[in-house]
Coordinates of C-alpha atoms in Angstrom, one line a residue:
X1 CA -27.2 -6.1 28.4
X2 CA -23.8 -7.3 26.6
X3 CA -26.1 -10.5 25.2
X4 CA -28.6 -7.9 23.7
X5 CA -25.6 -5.9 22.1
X6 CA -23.6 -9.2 21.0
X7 CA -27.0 -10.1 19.5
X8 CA -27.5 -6.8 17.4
X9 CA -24.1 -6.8 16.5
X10 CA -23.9 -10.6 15.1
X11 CA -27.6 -9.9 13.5
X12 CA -25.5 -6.6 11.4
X13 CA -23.0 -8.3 10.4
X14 CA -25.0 -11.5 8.6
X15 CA -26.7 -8.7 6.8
X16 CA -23.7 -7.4 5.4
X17 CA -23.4 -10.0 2.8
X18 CA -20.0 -11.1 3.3
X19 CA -18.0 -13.0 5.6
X20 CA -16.0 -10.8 7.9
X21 CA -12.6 -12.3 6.8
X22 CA -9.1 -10.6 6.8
X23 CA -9.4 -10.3 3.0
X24 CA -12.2 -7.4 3.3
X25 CA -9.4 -5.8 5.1
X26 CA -7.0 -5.2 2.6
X27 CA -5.8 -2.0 0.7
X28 CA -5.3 -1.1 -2.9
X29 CA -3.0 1.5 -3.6
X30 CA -1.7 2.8 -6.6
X31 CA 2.0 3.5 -6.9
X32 CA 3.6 6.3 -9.2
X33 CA 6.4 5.1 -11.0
X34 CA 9.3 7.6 -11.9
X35 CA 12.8 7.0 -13.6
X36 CA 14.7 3.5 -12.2
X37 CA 11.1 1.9 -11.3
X38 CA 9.5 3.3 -14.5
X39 CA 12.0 1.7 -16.3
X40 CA 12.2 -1.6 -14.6
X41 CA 8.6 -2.2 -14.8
X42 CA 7.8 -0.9 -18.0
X43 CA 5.4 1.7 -17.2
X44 CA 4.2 5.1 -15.3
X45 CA 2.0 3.3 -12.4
X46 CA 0.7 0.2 -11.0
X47 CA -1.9 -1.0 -8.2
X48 CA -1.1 -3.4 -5.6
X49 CA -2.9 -4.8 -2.9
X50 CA -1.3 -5.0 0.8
X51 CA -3.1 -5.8 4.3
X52 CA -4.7 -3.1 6.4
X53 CA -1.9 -1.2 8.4
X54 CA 0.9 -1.6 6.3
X55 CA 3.8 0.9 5.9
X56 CA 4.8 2.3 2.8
X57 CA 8.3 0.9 2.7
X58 CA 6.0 -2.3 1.7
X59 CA 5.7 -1.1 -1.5
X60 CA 9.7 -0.8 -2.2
X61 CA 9.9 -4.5 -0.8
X62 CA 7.7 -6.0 -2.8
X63 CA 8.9 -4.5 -5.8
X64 CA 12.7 -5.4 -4.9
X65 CA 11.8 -8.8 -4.3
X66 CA 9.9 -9.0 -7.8
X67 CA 12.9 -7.1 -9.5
X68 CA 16.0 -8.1 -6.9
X69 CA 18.8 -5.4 -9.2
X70 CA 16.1 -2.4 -7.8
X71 CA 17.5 -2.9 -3.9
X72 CA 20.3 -0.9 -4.5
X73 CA 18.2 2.1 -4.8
X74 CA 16.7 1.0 -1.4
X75 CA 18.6 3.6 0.9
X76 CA 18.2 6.4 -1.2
X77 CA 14.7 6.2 -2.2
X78 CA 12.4 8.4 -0.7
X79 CA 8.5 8.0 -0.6
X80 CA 5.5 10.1 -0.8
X81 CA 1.5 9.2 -0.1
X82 CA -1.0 11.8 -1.4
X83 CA 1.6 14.7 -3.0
X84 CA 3.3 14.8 0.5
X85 CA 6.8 13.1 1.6
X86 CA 6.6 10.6 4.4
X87 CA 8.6 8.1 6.4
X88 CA 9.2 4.8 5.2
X89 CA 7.4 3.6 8.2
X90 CA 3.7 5.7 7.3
X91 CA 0.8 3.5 7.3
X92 CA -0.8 3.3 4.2
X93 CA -4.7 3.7 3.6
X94 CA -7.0 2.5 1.0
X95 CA -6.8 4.3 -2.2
X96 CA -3.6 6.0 -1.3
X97 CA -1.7 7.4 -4.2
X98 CA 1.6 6.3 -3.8
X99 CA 4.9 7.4 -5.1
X100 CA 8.5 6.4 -4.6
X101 CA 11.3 8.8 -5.6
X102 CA 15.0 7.6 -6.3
X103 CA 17.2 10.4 -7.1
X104 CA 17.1 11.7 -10.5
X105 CA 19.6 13.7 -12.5
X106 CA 19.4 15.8 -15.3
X107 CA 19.2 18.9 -16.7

């Protein structure tokens, strides 16, 4: 029985067009920029890619390693996915809309 479903399985996947590698598995998400990040980068949002089952704090270490002065927002930056705040550690999904929220003053 387990050859007959190994069989059907391996005859689904060479139809699919594409080899089944770790690339097919990533994510793009898109990241909201506001004030310190804005700045730094130079605009209101940008995409990155990141393997599957990555957590959202991802997203604040790749941009501090790309711009090393933006760690010192690093502990006070708070994160949201989808218009809701979550923990650092929150497993991103593809086509999340992701936003990362230093403190702001104004008035």
């Amino acid at each position: 029985m387990s050859r007959i479903v190994d069989s059907l399985c391996e005859h689904a996947y060479s139809n699919l067009n594409f080899p089944m590698t770790s690339s097919n598995l990533d994510i793009t998400v898109t990241i909201k920029l506001f004030a310190v990040y804005q700045e730094a980068l130079g605009m209101t949002e940008v995409s990155y890619q990141f393997p599957a089952n990555t957590p959202v704090k991802a997203v604040l270490d790749r941009l501090t390693q790309d711009r090393p002065h933006l760690a010192q927002w690093r502990e006070v930056t708070r994160f949201g996915i989808n218009l809701e705040f979550v923990d650092a550690d929150r497993i991103m999904l593809d086509r999340d809309e992701v936003v990362l929220i230093p403190p702001v003053s104004g008035g």
